[in-house]
C-alpha atoms as a printed R data frame, in Angstrom:
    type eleno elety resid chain resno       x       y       z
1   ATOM     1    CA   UNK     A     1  17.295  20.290 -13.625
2   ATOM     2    CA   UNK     A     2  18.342  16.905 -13.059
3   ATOM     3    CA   UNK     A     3  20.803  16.963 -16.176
4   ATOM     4    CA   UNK     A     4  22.306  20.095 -14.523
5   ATOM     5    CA   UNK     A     5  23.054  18.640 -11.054
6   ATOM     6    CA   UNK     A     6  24.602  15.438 -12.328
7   ATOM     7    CA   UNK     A     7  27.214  18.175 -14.872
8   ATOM     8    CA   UNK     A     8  27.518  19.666 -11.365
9   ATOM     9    CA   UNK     A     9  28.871  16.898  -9.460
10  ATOM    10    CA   UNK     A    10  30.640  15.268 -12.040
11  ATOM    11    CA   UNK     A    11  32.703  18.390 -11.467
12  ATOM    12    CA   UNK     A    12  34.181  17.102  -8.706
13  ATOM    13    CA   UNK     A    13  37.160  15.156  -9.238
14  ATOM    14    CA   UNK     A    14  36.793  13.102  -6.049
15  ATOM    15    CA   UNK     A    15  33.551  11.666  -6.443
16  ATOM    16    CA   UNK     A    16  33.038   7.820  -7.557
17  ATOM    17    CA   UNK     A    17  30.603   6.898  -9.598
18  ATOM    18    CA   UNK     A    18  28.520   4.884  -7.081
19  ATOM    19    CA   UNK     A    19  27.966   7.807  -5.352
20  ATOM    20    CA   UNK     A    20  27.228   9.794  -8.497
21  ATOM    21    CA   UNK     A    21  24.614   7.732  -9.206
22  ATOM    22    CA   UNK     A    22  23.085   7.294  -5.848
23  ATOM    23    CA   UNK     A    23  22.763  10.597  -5.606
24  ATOM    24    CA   UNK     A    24  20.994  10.808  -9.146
25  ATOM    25    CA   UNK     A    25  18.722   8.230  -8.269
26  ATOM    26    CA   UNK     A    26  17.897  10.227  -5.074
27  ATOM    27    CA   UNK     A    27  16.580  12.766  -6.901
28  ATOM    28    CA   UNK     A    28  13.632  10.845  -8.651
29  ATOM    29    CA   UNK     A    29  13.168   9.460  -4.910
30  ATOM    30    CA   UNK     A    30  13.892   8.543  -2.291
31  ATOM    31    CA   UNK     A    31  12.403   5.642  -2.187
32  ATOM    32    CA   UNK     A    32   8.841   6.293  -3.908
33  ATOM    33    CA   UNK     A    33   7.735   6.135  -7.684
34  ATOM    34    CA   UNK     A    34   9.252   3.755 -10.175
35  ATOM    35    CA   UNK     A    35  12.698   3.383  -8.722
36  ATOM    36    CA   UNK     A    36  11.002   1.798  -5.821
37  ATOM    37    CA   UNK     A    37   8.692  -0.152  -7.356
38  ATOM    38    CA   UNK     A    38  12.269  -1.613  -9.634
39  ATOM    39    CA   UNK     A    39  13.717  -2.556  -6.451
40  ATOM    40    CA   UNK     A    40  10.870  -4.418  -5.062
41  ATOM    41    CA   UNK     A    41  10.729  -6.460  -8.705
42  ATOM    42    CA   UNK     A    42  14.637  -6.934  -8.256
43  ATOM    43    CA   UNK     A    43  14.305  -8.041  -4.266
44  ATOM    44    CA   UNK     A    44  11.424  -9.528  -4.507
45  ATOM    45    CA   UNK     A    45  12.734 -11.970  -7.576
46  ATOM    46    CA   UNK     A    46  16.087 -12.588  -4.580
47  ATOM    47    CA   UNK     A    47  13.549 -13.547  -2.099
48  ATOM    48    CA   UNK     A    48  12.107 -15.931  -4.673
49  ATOM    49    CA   UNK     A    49  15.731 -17.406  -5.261
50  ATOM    50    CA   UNK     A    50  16.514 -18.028  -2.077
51  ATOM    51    CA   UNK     A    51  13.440 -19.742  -0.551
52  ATOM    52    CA   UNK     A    52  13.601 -22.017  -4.054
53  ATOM    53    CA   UNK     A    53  17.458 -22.490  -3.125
54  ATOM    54    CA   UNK     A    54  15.923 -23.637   0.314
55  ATOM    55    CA   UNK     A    55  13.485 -25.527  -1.071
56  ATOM    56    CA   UNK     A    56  10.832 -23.882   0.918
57  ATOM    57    CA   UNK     A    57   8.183 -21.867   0.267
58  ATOM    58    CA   UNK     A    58   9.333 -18.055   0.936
59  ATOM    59    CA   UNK     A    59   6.414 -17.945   4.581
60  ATOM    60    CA   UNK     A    60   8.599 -20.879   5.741
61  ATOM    61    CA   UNK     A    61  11.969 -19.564   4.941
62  ATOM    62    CA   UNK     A    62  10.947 -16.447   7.199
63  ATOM    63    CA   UNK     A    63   9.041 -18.936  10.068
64  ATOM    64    CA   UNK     A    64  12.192 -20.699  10.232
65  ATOM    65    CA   UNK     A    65  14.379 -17.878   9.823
66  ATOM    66    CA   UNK     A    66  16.179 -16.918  13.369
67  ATOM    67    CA   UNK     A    67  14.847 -13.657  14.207
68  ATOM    68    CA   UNK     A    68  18.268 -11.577  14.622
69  ATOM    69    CA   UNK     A    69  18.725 -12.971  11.139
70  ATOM    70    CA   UNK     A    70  15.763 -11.487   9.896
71  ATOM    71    CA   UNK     A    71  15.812  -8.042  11.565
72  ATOM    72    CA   UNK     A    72  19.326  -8.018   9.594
73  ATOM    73    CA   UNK     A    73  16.965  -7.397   6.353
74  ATOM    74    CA   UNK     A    74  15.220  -5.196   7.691
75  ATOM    75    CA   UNK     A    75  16.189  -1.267   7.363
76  ATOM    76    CA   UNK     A    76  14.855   0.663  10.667
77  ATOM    77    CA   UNK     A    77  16.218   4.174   9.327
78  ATOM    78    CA   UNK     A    78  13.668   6.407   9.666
79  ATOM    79    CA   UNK     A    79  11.236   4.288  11.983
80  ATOM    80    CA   UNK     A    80  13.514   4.546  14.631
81  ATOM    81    CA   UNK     A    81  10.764   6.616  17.258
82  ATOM    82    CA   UNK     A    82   8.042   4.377  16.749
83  ATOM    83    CA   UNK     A    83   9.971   0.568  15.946
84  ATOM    84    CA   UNK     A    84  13.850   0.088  17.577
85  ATOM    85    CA   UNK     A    85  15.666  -3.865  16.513
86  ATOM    86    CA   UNK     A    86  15.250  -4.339  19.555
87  ATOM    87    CA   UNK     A    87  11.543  -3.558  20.134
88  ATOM    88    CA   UNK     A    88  10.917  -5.797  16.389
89  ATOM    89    CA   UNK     A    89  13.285  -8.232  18.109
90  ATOM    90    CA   UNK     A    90  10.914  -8.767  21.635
91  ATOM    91    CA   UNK     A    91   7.743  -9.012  19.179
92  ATOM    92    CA   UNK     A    92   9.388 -11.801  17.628
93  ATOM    93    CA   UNK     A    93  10.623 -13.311  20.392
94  ATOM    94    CA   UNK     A    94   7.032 -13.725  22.023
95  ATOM    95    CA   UNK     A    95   6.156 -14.502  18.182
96  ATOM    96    CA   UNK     A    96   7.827 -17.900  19.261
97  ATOM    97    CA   UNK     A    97   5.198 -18.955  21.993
98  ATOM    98    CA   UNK     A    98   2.966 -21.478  19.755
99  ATOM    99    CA   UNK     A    99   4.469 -20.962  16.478
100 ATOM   100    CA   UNK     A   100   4.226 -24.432  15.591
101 ATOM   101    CA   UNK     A   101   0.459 -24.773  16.824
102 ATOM   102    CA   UNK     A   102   0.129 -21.858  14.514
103 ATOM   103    CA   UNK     A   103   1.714 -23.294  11.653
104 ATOM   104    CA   UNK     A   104  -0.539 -26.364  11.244
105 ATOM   105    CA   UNK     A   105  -3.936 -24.036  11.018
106 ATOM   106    CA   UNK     A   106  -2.432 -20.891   8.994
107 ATOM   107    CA   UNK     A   107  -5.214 -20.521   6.332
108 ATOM   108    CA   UNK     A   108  -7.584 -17.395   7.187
109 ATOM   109    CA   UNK     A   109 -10.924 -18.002   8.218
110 ATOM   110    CA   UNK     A   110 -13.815 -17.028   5.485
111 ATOM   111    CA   UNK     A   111 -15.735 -13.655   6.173
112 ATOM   112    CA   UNK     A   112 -18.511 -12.119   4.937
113 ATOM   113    CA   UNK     A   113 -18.539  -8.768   6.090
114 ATOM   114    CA   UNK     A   114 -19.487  -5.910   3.975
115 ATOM   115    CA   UNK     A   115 -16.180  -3.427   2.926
116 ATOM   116    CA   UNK     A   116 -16.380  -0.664   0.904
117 ATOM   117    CA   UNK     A   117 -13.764   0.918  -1.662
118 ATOM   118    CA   UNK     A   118 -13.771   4.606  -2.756
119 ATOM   119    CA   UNK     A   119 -10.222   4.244  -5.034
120 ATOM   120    CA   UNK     A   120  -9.143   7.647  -3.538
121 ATOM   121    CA   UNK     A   121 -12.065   9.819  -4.976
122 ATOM   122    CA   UNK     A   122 -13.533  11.687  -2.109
123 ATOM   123    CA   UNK     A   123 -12.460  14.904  -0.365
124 ATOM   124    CA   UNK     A   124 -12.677  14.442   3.665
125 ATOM   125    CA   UNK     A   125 -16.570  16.657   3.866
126 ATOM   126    CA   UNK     A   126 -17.127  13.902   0.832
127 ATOM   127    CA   UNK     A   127 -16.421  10.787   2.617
128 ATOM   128    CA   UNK     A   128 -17.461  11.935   5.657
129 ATOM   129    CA   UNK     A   129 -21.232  12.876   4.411
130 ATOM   130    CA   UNK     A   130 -21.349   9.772   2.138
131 ATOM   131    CA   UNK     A   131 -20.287   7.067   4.786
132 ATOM   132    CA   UNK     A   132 -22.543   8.733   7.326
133 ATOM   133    CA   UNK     A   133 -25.225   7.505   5.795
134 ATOM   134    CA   UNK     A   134 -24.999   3.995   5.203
135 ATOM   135    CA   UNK     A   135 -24.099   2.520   9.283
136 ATOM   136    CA   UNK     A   136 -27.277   0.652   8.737
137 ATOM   137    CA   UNK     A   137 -25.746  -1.418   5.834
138 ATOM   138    CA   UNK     A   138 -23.412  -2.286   8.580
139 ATOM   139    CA   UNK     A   139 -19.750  -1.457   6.676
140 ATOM   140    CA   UNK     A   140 -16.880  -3.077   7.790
141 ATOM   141    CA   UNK     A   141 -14.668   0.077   6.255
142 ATOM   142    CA   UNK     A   142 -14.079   2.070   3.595
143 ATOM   143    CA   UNK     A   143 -11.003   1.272   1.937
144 ATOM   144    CA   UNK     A   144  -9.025   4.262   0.597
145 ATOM   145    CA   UNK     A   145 -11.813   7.239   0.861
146 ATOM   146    CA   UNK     A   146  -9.422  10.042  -0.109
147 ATOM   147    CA   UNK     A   147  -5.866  10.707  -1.654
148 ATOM   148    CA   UNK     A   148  -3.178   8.341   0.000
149 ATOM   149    CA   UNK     A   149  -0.390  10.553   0.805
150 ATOM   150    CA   UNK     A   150  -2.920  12.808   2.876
151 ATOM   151    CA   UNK     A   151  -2.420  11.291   6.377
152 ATOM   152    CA   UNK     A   152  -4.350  13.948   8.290
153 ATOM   153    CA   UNK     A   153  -7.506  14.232   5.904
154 ATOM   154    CA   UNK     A   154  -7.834  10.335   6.936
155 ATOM   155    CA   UNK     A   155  -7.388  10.952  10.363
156 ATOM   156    CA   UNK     A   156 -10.838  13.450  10.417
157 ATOM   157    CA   UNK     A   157 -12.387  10.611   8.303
158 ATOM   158    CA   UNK     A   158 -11.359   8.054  11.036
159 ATOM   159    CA   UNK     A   159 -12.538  10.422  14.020
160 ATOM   160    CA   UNK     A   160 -16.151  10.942  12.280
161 ATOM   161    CA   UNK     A   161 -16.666   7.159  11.128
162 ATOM   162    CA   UNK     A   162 -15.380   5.235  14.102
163 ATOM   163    CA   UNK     A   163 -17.840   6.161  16.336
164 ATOM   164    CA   UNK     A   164 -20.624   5.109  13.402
165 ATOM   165    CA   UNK     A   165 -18.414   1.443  13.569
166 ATOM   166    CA   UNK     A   166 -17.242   2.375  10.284
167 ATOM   167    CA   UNK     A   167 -13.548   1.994  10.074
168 ATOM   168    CA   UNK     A   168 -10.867   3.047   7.781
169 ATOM   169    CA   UNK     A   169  -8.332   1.144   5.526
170 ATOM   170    CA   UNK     A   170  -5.631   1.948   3.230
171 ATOM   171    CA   UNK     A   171  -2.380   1.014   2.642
172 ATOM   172    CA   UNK     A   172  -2.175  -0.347  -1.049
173 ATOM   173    CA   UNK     A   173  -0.891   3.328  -2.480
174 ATOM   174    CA   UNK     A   174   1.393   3.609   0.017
175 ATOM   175    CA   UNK     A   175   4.705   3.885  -1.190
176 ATOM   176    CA   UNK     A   176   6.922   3.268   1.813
177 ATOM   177    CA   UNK     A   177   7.439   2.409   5.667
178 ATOM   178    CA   UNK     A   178   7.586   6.157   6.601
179 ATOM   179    CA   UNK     A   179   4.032   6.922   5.388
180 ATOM   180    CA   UNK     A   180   2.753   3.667   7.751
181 ATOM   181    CA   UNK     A   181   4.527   4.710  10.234
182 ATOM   182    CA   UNK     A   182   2.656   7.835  10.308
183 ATOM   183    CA   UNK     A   183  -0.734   6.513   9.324
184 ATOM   184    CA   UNK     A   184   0.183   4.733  12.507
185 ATOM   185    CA   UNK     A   185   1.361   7.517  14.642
186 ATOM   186    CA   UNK     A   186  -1.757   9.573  13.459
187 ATOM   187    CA   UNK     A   187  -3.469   6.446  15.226
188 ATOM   188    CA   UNK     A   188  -5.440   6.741  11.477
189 ATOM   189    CA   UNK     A   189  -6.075   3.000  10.749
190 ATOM   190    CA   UNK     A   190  -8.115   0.445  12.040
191 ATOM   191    CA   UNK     A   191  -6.722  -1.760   9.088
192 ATOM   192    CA   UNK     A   192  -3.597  -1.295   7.434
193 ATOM   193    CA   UNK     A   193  -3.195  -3.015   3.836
194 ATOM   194    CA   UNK     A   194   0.182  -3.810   2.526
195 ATOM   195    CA   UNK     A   195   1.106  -4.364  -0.913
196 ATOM   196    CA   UNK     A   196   3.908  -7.295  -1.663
197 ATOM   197    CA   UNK     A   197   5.138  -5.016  -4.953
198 ATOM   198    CA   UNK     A   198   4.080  -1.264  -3.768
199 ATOM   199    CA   UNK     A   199   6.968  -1.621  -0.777
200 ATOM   200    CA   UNK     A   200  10.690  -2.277  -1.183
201 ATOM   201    CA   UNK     A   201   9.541  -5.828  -1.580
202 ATOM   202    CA   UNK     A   202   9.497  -8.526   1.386
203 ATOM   203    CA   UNK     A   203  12.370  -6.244   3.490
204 ATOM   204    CA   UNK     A   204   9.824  -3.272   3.812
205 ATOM   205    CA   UNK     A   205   7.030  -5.234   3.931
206 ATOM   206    CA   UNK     A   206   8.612  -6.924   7.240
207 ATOM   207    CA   UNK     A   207   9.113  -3.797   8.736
208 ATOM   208    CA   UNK     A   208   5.388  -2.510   8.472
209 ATOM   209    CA   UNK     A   209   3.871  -5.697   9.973
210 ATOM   210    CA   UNK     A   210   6.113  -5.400  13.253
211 ATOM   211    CA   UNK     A   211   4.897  -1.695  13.254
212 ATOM   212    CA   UNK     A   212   0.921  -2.771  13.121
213 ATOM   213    CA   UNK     A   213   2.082  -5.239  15.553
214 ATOM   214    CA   UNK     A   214   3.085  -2.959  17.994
215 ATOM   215    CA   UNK     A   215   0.287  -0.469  17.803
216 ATOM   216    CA   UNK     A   216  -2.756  -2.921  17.559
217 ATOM   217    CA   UNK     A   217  -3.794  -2.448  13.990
218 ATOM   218    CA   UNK     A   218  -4.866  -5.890  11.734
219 ATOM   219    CA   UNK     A   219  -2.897  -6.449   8.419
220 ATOM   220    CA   UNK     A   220  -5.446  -7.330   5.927
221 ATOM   221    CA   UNK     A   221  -3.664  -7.303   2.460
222 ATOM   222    CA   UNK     A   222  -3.834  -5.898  -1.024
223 ATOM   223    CA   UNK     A   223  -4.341  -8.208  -3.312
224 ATOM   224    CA   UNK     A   224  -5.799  -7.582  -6.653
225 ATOM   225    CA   UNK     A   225  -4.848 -10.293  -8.585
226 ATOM   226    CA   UNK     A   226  -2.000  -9.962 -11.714
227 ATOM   227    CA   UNK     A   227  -0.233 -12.106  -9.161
228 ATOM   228    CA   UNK     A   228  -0.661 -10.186  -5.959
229 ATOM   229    CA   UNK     A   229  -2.553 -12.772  -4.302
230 ATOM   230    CA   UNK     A   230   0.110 -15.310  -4.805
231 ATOM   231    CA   UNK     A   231   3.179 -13.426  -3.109
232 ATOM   232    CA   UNK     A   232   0.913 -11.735  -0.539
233 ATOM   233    CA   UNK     A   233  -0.289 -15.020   0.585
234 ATOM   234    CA   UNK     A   234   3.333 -15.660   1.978
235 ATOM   235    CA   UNK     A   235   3.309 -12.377   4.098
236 ATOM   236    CA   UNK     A   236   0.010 -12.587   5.796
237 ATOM   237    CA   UNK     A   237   1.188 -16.307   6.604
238 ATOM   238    CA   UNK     A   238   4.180 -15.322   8.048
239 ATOM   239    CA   UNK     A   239   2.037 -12.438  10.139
240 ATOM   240    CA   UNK     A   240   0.163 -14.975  11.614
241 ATOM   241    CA   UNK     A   241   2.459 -16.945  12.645
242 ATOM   242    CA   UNK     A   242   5.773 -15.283  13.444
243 ATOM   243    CA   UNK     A   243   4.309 -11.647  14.716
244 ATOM   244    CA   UNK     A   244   0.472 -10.798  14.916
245 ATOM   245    CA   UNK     A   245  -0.338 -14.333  16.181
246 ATOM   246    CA   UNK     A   246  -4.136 -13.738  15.751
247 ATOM   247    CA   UNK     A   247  -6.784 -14.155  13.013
248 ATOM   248    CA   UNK     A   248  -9.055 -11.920  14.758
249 ATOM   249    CA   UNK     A   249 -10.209  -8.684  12.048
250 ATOM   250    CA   UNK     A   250  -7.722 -10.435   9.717
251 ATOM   251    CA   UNK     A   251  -8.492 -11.277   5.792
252 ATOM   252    CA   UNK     A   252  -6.728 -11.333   2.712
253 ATOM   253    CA   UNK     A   253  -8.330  -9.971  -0.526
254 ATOM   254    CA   UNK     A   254  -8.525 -11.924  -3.436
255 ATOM   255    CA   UNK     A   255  -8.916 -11.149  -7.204
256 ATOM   256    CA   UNK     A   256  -9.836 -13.984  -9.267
257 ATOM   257    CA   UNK     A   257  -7.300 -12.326 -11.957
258 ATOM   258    CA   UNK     A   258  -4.770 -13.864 -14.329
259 ATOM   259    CA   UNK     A   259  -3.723 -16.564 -12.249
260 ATOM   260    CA   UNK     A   260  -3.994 -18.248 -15.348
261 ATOM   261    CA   UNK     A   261  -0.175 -16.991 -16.098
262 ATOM   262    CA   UNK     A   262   1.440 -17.898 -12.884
263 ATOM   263    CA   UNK     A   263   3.130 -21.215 -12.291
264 ATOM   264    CA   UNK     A   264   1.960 -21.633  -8.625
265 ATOM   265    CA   UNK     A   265  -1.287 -20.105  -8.448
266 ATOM   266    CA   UNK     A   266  -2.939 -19.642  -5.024
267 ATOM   267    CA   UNK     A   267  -5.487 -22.457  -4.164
268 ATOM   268    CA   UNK     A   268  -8.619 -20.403  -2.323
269 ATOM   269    CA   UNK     A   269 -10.967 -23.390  -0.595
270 ATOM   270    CA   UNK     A   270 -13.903 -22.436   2.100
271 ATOM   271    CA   UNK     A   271 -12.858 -18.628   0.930
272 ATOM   272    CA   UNK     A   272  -9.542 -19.139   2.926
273 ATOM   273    CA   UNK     A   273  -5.785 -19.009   1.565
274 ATOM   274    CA   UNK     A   274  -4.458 -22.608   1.267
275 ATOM   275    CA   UNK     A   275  -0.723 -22.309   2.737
276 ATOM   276    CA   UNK     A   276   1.474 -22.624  -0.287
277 ATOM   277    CA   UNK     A   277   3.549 -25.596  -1.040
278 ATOM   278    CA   UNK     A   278   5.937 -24.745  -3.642
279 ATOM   279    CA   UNK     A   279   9.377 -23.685  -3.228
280 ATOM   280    CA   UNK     A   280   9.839 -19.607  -3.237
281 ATOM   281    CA   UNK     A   281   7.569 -16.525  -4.033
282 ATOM   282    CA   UNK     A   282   4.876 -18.099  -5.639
283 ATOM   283    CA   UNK     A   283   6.263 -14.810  -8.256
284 ATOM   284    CA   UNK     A   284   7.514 -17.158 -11.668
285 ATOM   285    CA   UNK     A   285   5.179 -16.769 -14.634
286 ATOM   286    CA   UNK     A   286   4.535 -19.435 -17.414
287 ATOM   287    CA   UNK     A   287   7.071 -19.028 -19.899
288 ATOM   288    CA   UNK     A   288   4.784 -18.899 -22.700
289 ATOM   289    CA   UNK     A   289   2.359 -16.119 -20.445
290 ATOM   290    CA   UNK     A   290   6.161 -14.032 -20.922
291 ATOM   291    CA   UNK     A   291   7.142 -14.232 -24.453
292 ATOM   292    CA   UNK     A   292   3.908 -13.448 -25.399
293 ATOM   293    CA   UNK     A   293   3.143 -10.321 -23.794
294 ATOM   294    CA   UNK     A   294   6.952  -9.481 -23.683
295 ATOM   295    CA   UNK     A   295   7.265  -5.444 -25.587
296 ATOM   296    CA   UNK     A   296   6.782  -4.967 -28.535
297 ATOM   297    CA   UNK     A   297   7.396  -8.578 -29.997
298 ATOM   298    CA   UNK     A   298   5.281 -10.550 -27.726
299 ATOM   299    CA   UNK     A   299   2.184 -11.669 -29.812
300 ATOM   300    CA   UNK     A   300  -0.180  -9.788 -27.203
301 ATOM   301    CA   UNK     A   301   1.609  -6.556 -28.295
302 ATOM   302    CA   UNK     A   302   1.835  -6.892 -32.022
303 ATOM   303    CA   UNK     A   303  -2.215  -7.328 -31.977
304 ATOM   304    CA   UNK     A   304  -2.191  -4.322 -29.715
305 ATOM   305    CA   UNK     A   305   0.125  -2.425 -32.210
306 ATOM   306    CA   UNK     A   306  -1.577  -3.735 -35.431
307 ATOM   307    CA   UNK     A   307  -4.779  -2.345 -34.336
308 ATOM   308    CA   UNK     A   308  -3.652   1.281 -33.475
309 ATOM   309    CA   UNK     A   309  -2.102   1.660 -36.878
310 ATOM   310    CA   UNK     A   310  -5.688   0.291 -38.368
C-alpha cells in the first residue's frame, strides 16, 4: 500500500521531494509510533545542545527563556479550542509573579502516599470492580487501568473511582498533545503523566503542561529510569516554576535504573529531585555505556548474539 502511493505521486511531475517524503512519512503517522518517538531523540538531543551552548542546565534555559520566545517552539495546531498563544502566553505571564522565590526551593517535597499501577490490563467493569474494593488501603490512583488510547473507557473509570477518592492517572503511553488534550476535555484525569521521550520531545511536552495548567490537573511525571528521570527532572522544574507554580498533588517518579550509564545522573536526597547543575538535558551517556551496547558490535550484543547461536 504504502509502496503504491509513493509510485503514485512520484507521478506527478510537479512535486518536490520534500513534499514526497512528508507525505510518506504521514502515512506511518502523523505524529505517533516510531517516527515520533525519532523526532523526540533528534529534538530532544537540540535541546541538549543548546542549554550546553548556554551553559545552563536545559530547566534554566526555559526559566530564563522570554515567554513569546518560548511559545515560538511550541506548535498549537490542533489544540487550538482548548489552549490559544495567547491563553499559554497569560499563564506564563502570571508564571512570572515569584519565579525567583520559586527557583531557590524547586526540589519536590517527599510523599508517601500509596499509587497503584495496572500497565493497561483491565477492561473498564475490570478496573472498576477491582479498585472498588481496596478505598480502605487508601489509594492515591491507579495509574493506567485500561488501554491508553481509550479516552472514554477512562472517563467511566474516573466517574466510579472519584467519588471512592480514588483517582486516575495516565499519560506515559500517550503519544501526542491531541490525546491530552482530550483526556483533558473528557475532564478524565486527576493526574496527567508526561513522558520527556513518548512526546515530540521538550516542544510537545511544553504544550501539555500549559494545557494541565489551564484545566487544574497536577503533572506528576513518568519516569522509569533508562534515563527518564534525568531529562524529566528538567520539565517538572520548569512546571513549578514558570507555569503550575504549586507543589501541591505534585511528585515525580523515580526508577533507581541504569543511571549507572548517564554522565549527569539525577541526585534524589529526602526522596526529592535535587535541581540539576550541569549544563543541558542531563540526556549524554558514558561513552564506554555506548560502544558497548552499540548493535551488533557492542560487547553487550555479541554476548547476546553468541548465546542464541549456542
Amino acid at each position: 500500500m504504502l509502496s503504491w502511493r509513493l509510485m503514485r505521486e512520484m507521478d506527478s511531475r510537479d512535486m518536490e521531494l520534500p513534499s514526497l517524503w512528508e507525505k510518506a512519512l504521514k502515512l506511518i503517522g502523523p505524529e505517533k509510533g516510531v517516527v515520533h518517538l525519532a523526532t523526540a531523540a533528534i529534538l530532544n538531543s537540540v535541546w541538549d545542545l543548546w542549554a550546553k551552548q548556554e551553559g545552563k542546565p536545559l530547566c534554566k534555559l526555559l526559566v530564563d527563556m522570554d515567554p513569546r520566545a518560548l511559545l515560538s517552539c511550541i506548535d498549537f495546531r490542533y489544540i487550538t479550542d482548548v489552549l490559544t498563544e495567547e491563553d499559554a502566553y497569560e499563564i506564563l505571564k502570571k508564571g512570572q509573579i515569584g519565579k525567583k522565590e520559586r527557583a531557590l526551593c524547586s526540589s519536590a517535597e517527599g510523599r508517601l502516599d500509596q499509587m497503584m499501577d495496572a500497565k493497561q490490563r483491565w477492561d473498564v467493569p475490570e478496573a472498576v470492580e477491582w479498585m472498588s474494593k481496596l478505598p480502605e488501603f487508601k489509594p492515591l490512583w491507579i495509574e493506567e487501568p485500561m488501554s491508553p488510547d481509550d479516552i472514554l473507557g477512562h472517563a467511566a473509570i474516573s466517574r466510579a473511582l472519584v467519588p471512592l477518592g480514588i483517582g486516575v492517572a495516565t499519560g506515559e503511553q500517550c503519544h501526542n498533545r491531541v490525546i491530552f488534550k482530550q483526556l483533558l476535555q473528557a475532564n478524565v484525569l486527576q493526574f496527567l503523566q508526561i513522558d520527556s521521550c513518548r512526546l515530540g520531545s521538550v516542544n510537545e511536552n511544553l504544550s501539555v503542561l500549559l494545557m494541565a495548567k489551564k484545566f487544574g490537573i497536577p503533572v506528576c511525571p513518568h519516569a522509569g529510569g533508562v534515563g527518564l528521570c534525568e531529562l524529566v527532572q528538567h520539565l517538572i522544574i520548569f512546571d513549578y516554576i514558570s507555569v503550575s507554580a504549586s507543589l501541591k498533588n505534585r511528585m515525580c517518579e523515580y526508577v533507581d535504573h541504569l543511571h549507572e550509564h548517564f554522565k549527569y545522573p539525577v541526585v534524589i536526597k529526602q526522596a526529592s529531585y535535587m535541581p540539576p547543575k550541569d549544563a543541558g538535558y542531563s540526556t549524554e551517556m558514558k561513552e564506554d555505556s555506548v560502544r558497548k551496547h552499540q548493535y551488533p558490535d557492542g560487547d553487550v550484543w555479541k554476548k547476546l548474539l553468541a548465546a542464541q547461536e549456542n
